JSON list of C-alpha atoms in Angstrom, two decimals:
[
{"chain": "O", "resi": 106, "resn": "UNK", "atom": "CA", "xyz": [-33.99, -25.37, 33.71]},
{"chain": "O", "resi": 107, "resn": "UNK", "atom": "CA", "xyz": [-30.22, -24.53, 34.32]},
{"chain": "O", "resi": 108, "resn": "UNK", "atom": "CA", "xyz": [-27.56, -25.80, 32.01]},
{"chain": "O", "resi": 109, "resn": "UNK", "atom": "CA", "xyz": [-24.34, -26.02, 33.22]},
{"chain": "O", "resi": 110, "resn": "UNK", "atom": "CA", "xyz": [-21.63, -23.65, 31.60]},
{"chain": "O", "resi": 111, "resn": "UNK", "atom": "CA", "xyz": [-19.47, -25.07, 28.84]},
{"chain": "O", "resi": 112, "resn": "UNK", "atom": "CA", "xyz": [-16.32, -24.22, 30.90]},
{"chain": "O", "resi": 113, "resn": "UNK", "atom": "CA", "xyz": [-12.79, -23.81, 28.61]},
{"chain": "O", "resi": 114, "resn": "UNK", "atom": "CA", "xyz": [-10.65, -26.57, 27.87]},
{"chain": "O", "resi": 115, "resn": "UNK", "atom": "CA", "xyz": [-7.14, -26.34, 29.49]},
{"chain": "O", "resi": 116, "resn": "UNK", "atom": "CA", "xyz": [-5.69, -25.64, 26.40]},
{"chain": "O", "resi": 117, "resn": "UNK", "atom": "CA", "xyz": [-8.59, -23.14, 25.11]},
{"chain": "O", "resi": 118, "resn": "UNK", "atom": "CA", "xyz": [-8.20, -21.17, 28.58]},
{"chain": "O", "resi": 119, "resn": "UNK", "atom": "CA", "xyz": [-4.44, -20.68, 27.61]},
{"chain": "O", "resi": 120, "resn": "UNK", "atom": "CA", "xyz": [-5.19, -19.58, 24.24]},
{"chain": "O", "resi": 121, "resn": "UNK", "atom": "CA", "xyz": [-7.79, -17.17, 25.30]},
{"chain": "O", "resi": 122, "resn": "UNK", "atom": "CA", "xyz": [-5.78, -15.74, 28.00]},
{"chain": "O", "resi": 123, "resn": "UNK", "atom": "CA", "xyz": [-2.85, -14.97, 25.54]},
{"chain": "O", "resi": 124, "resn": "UNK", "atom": "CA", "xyz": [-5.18, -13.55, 23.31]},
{"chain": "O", "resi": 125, "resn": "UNK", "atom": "CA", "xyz": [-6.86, -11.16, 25.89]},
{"chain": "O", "resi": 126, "resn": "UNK", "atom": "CA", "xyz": [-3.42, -10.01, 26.69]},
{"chain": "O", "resi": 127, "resn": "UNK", "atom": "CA", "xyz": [-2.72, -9.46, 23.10]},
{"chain": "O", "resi": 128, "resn": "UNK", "atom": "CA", "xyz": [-6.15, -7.50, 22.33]},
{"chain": "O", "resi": 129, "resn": "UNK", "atom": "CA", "xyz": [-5.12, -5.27, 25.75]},
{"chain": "O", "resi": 130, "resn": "UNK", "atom": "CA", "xyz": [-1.45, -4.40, 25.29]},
{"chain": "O", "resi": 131, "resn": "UNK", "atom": "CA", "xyz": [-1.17, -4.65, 21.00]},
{"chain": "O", "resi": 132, "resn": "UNK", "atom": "CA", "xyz": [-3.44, -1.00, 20.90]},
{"chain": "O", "resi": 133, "resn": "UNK", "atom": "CA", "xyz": [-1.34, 0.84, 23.64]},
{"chain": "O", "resi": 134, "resn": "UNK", "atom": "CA", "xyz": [1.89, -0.50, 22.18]},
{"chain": "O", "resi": 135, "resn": "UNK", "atom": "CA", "xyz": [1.00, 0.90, 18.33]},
{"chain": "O", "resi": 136, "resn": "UNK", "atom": "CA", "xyz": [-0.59, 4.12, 20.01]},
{"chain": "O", "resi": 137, "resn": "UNK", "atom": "CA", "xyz": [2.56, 5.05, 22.11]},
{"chain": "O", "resi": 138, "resn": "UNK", "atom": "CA", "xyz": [4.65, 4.44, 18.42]},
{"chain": "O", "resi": 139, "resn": "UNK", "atom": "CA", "xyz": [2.41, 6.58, 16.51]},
{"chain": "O", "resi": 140, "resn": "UNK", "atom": "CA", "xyz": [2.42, 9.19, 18.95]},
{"chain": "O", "resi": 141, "resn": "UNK", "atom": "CA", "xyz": [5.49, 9.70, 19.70]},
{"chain": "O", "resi": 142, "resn": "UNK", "atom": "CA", "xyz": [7.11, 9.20, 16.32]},
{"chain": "O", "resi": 143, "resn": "UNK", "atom": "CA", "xyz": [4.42, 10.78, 14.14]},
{"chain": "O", "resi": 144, "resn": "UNK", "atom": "CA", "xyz": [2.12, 12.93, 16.86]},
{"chain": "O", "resi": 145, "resn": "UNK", "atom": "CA", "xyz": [-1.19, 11.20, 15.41]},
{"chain": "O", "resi": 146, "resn": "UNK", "atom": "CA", "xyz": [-3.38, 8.85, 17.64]},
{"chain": "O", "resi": 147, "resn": "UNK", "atom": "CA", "xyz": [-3.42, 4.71, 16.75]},
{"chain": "O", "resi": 148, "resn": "UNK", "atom": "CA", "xyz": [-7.33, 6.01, 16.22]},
{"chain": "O", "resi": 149, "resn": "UNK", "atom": "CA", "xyz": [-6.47, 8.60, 13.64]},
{"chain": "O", "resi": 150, "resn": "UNK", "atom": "CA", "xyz": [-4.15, 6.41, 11.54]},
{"chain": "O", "resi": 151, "resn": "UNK", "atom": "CA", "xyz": [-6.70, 4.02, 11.38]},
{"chain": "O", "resi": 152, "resn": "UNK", "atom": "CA", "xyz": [-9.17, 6.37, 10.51]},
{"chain": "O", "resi": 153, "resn": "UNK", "atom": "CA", "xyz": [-6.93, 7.97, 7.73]},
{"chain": "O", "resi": 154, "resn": "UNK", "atom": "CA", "xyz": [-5.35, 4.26, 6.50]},
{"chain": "O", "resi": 155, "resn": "UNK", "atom": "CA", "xyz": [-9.11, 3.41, 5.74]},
{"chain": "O", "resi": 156, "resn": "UNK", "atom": "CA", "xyz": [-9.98, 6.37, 3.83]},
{"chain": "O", "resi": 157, "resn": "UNK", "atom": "CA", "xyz": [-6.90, 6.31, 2.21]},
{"chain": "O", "resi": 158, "resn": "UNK", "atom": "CA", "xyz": [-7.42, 2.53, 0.53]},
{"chain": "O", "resi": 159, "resn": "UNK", "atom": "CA", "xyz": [-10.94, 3.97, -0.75]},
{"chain": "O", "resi": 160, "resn": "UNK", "atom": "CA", "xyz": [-11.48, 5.25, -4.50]},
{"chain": "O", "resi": 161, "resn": "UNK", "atom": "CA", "xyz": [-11.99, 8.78, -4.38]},
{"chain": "O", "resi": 162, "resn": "UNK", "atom": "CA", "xyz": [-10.24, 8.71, -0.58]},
{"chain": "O", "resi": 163, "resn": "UNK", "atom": "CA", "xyz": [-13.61, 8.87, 0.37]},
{"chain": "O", "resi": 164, "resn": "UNK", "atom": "CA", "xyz": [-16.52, 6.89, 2.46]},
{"chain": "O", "resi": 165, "resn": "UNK", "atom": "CA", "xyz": [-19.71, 7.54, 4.11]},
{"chain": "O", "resi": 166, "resn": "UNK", "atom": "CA", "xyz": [-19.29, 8.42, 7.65]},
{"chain": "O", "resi": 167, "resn": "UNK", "atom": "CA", "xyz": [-21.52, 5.15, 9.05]},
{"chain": "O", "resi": 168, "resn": "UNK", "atom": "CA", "xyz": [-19.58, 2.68, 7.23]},
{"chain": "O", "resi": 169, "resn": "UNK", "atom": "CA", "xyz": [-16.42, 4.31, 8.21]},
{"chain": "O", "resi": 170, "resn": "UNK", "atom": "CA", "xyz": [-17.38, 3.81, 11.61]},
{"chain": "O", "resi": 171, "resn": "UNK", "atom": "CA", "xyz": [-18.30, 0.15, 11.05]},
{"chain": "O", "resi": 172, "resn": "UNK", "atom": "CA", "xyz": [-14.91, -0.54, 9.77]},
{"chain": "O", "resi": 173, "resn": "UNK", "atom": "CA", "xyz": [-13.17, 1.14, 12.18]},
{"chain": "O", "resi": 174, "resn": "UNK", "atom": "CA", "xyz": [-14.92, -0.49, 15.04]},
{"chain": "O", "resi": 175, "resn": "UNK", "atom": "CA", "xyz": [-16.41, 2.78, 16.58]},
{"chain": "O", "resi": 176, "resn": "UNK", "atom": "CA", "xyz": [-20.10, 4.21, 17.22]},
{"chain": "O", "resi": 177, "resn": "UNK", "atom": "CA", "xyz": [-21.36, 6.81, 15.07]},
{"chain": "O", "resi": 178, "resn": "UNK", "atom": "CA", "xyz": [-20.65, 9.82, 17.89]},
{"chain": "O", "resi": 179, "resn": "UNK", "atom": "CA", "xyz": [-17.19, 8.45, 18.49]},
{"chain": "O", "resi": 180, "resn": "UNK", "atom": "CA", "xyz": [-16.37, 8.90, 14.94]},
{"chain": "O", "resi": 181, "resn": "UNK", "atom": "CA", "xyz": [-17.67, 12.02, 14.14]},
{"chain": "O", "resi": 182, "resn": "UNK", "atom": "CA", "xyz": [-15.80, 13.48, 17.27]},
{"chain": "O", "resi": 183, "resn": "UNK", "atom": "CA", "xyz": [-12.34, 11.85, 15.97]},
{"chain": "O", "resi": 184, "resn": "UNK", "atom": "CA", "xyz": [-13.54, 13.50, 12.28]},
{"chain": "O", "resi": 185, "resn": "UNK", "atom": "CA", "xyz": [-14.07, 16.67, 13.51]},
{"chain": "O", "resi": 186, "resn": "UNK", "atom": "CA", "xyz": [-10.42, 16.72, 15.20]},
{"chain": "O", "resi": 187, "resn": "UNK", "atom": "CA", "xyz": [-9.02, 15.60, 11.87]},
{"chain": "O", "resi": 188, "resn": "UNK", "atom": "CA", "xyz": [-11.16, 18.31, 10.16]},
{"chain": "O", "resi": 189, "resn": "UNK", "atom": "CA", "xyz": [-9.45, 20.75, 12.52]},
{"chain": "O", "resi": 190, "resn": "UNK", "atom": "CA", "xyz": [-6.33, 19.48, 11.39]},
{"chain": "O", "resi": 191, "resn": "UNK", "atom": "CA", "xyz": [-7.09, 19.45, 7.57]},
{"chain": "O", "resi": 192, "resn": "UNK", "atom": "CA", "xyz": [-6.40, 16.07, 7.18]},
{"chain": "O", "resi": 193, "resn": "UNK", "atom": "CA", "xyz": [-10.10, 14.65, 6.52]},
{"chain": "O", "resi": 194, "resn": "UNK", "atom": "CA", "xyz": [-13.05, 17.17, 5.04]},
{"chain": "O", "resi": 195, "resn": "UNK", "atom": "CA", "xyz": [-16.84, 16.47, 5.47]},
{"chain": "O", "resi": 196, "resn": "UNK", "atom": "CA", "xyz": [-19.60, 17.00, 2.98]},
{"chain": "O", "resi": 197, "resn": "UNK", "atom": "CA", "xyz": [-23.05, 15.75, 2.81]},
{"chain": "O", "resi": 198, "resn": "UNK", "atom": "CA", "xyz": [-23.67, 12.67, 0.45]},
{"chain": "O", "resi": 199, "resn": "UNK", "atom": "CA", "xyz": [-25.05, 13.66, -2.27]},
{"chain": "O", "resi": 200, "resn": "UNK", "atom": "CA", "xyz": [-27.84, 10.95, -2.52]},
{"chain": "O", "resi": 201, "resn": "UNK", "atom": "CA", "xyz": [-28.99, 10.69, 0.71]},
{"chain": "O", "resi": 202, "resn": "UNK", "atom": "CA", "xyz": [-29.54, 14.29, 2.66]},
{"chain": "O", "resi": 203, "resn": "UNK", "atom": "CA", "xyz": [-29.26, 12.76, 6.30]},
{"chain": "O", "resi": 204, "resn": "UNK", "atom": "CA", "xyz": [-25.74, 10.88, 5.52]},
{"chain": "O", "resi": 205, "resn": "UNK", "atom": "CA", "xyz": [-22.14, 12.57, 5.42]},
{"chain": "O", "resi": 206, "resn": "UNK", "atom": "CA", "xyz": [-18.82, 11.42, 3.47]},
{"chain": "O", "resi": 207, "resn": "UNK", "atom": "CA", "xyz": [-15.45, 11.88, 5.08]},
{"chain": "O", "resi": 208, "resn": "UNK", "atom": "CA", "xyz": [-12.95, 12.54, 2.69]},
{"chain": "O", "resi": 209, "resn": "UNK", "atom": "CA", "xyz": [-8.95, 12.34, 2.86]},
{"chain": "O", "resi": 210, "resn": "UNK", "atom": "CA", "xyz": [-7.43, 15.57, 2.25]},
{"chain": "O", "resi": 211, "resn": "UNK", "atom": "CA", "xyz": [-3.63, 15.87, 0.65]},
{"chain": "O", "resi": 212, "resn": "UNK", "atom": "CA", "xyz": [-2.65, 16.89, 3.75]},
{"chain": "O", "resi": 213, "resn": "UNK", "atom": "CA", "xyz": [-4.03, 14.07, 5.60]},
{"chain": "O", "resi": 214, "resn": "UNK", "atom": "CA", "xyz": [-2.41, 11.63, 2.83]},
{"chain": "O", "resi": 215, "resn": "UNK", "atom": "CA", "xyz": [0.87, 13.13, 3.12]},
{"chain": "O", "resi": 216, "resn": "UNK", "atom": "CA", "xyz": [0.70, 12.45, 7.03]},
{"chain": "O", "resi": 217, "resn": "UNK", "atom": "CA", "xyz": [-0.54, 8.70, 6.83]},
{"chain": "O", "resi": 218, "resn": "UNK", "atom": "CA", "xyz": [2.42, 8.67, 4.18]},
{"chain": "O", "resi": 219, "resn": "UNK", "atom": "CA", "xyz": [4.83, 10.28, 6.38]},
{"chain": "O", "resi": 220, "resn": "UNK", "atom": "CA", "xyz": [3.58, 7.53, 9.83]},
{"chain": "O", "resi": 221, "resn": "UNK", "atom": "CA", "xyz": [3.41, 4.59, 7.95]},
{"chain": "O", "resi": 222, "resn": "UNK", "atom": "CA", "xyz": [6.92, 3.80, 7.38]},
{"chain": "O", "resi": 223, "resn": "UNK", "atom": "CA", "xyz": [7.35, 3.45, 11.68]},
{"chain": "O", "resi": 224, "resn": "UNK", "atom": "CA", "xyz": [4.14, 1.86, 12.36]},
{"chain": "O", "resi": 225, "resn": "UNK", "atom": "CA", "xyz": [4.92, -0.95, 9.42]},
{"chain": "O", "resi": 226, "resn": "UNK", "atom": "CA", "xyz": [7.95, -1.39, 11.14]},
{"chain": "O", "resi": 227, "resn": "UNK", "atom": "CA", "xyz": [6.32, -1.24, 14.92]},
{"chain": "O", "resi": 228, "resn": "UNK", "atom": "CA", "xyz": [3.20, -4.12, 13.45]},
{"chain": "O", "resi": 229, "resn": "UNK", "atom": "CA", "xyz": [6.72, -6.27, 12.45]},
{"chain": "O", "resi": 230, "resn": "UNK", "atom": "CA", "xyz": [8.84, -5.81, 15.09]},
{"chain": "O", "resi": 231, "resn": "UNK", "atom": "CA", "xyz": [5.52, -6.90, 17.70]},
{"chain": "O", "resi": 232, "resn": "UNK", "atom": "CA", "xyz": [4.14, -9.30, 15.15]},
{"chain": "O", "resi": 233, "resn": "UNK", "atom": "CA", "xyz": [5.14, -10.72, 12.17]},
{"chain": "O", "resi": 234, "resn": "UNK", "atom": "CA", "xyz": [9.10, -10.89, 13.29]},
{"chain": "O", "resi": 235, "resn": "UNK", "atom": "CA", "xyz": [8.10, -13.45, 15.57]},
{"chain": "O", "resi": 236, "resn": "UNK", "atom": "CA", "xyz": [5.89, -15.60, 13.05]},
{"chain": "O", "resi": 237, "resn": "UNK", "atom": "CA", "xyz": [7.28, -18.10, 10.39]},
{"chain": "O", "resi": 238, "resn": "UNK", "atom": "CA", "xyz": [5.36, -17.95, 7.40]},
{"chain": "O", "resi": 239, "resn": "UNK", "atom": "CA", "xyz": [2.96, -20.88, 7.91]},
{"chain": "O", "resi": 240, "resn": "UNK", "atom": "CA", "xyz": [2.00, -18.77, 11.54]},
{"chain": "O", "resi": 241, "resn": "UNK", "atom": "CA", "xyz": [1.42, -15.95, 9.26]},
{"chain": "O", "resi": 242, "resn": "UNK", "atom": "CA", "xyz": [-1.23, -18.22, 7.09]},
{"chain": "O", "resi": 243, "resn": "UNK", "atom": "CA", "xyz": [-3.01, -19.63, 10.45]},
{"chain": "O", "resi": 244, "resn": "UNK", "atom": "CA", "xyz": [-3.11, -16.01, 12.24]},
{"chain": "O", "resi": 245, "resn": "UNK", "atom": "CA", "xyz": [-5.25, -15.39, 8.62]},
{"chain": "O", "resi": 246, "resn": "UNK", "atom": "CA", "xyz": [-7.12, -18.05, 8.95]},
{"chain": "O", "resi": 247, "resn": "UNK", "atom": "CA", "xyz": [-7.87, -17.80, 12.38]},
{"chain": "O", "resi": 248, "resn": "UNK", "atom": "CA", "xyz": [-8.71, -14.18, 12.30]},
{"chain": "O", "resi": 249, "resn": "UNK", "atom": "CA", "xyz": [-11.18, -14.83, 9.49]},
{"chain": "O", "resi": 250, "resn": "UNK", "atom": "CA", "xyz": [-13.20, -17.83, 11.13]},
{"chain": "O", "resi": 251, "resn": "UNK", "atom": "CA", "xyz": [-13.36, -15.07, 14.04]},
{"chain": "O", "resi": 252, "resn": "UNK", "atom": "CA", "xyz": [-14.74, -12.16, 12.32]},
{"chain": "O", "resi": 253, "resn": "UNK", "atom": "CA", "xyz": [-17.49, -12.71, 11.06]},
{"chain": "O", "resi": 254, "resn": "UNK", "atom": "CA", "xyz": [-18.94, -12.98, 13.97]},
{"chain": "O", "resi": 255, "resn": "UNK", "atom": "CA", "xyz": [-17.64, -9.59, 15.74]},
{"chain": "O", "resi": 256, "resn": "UNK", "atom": "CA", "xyz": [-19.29, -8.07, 12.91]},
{"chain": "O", "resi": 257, "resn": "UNK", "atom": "CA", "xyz": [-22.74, -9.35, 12.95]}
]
């Protein structure tokens, strides 16, 4: 037996097609930033922001990759080019033989610290100069009821 498809509201269909657009242009836009202004990928901030808000600037390299939305091979190849740029060092975890920890090197903090000032101001000037605070609350909100089940 067929069911027929739960087709979007008018209203829903606008919402998601402002969203899509959002999801497609928001990555290029904070790429092209961090590129040109700092010479470091969207990826690779990301990469070095979440190390960076970890104790010891350190994390196991599969829940890196979980919280920076990447497979396991995608990561380790965007690792090994920080590696190469002594911003991020590998080393196995010490209590489990098969797993590895990426760690953030001085030299990788000092770069985060050196891009963060113009991609702060990039996330404003596309975001959050445009939102009153109450929009700020419901994008939180929102975001979180959403989540949880990207993650799962």
């Amino acid at each position: 037996m067929t069911t027929e498809p739960r087709w979007l509201a008018t209203d829903q269909l606008d919402a998601w097609m402002n969203l899509t657009q959002v999801l497609m242009l928001l990555p290029s836009a904070l790429d092209r930033q961090l590129r040109d202004e700092a010479g470091v990928p969207h990826a690779y901030y990301q990469i070095l922001a979440m190390l960076s808000a970890e104790p010891g600037r350190a994390m196991r390299m599969t829940d890196l990759a979980r919280r920076v939305g990447a497979t396991s091979s995608r990561l380790s190849h965007a690792v090994a080019s920080l590696e190469q740029r002594g911003w991020v060092r590998r080393q196995a975890c010490p209590s489990d033989r098969r797993g590895q920890i990426a760690e953030l090197t001085d030299a990788g903090f000092a770069t985060l610290e050196a891009a963060a000032p113009g991609h702060v101001a990039q996330v404003r000037r596309l975001i959050f100069d445009h939102l009153d605070d109450e929009d700020v609350t419901r994008l939180r909100e929102i975001t979180g009821k959403i989540l949880p089940g990207l993650s799962g």
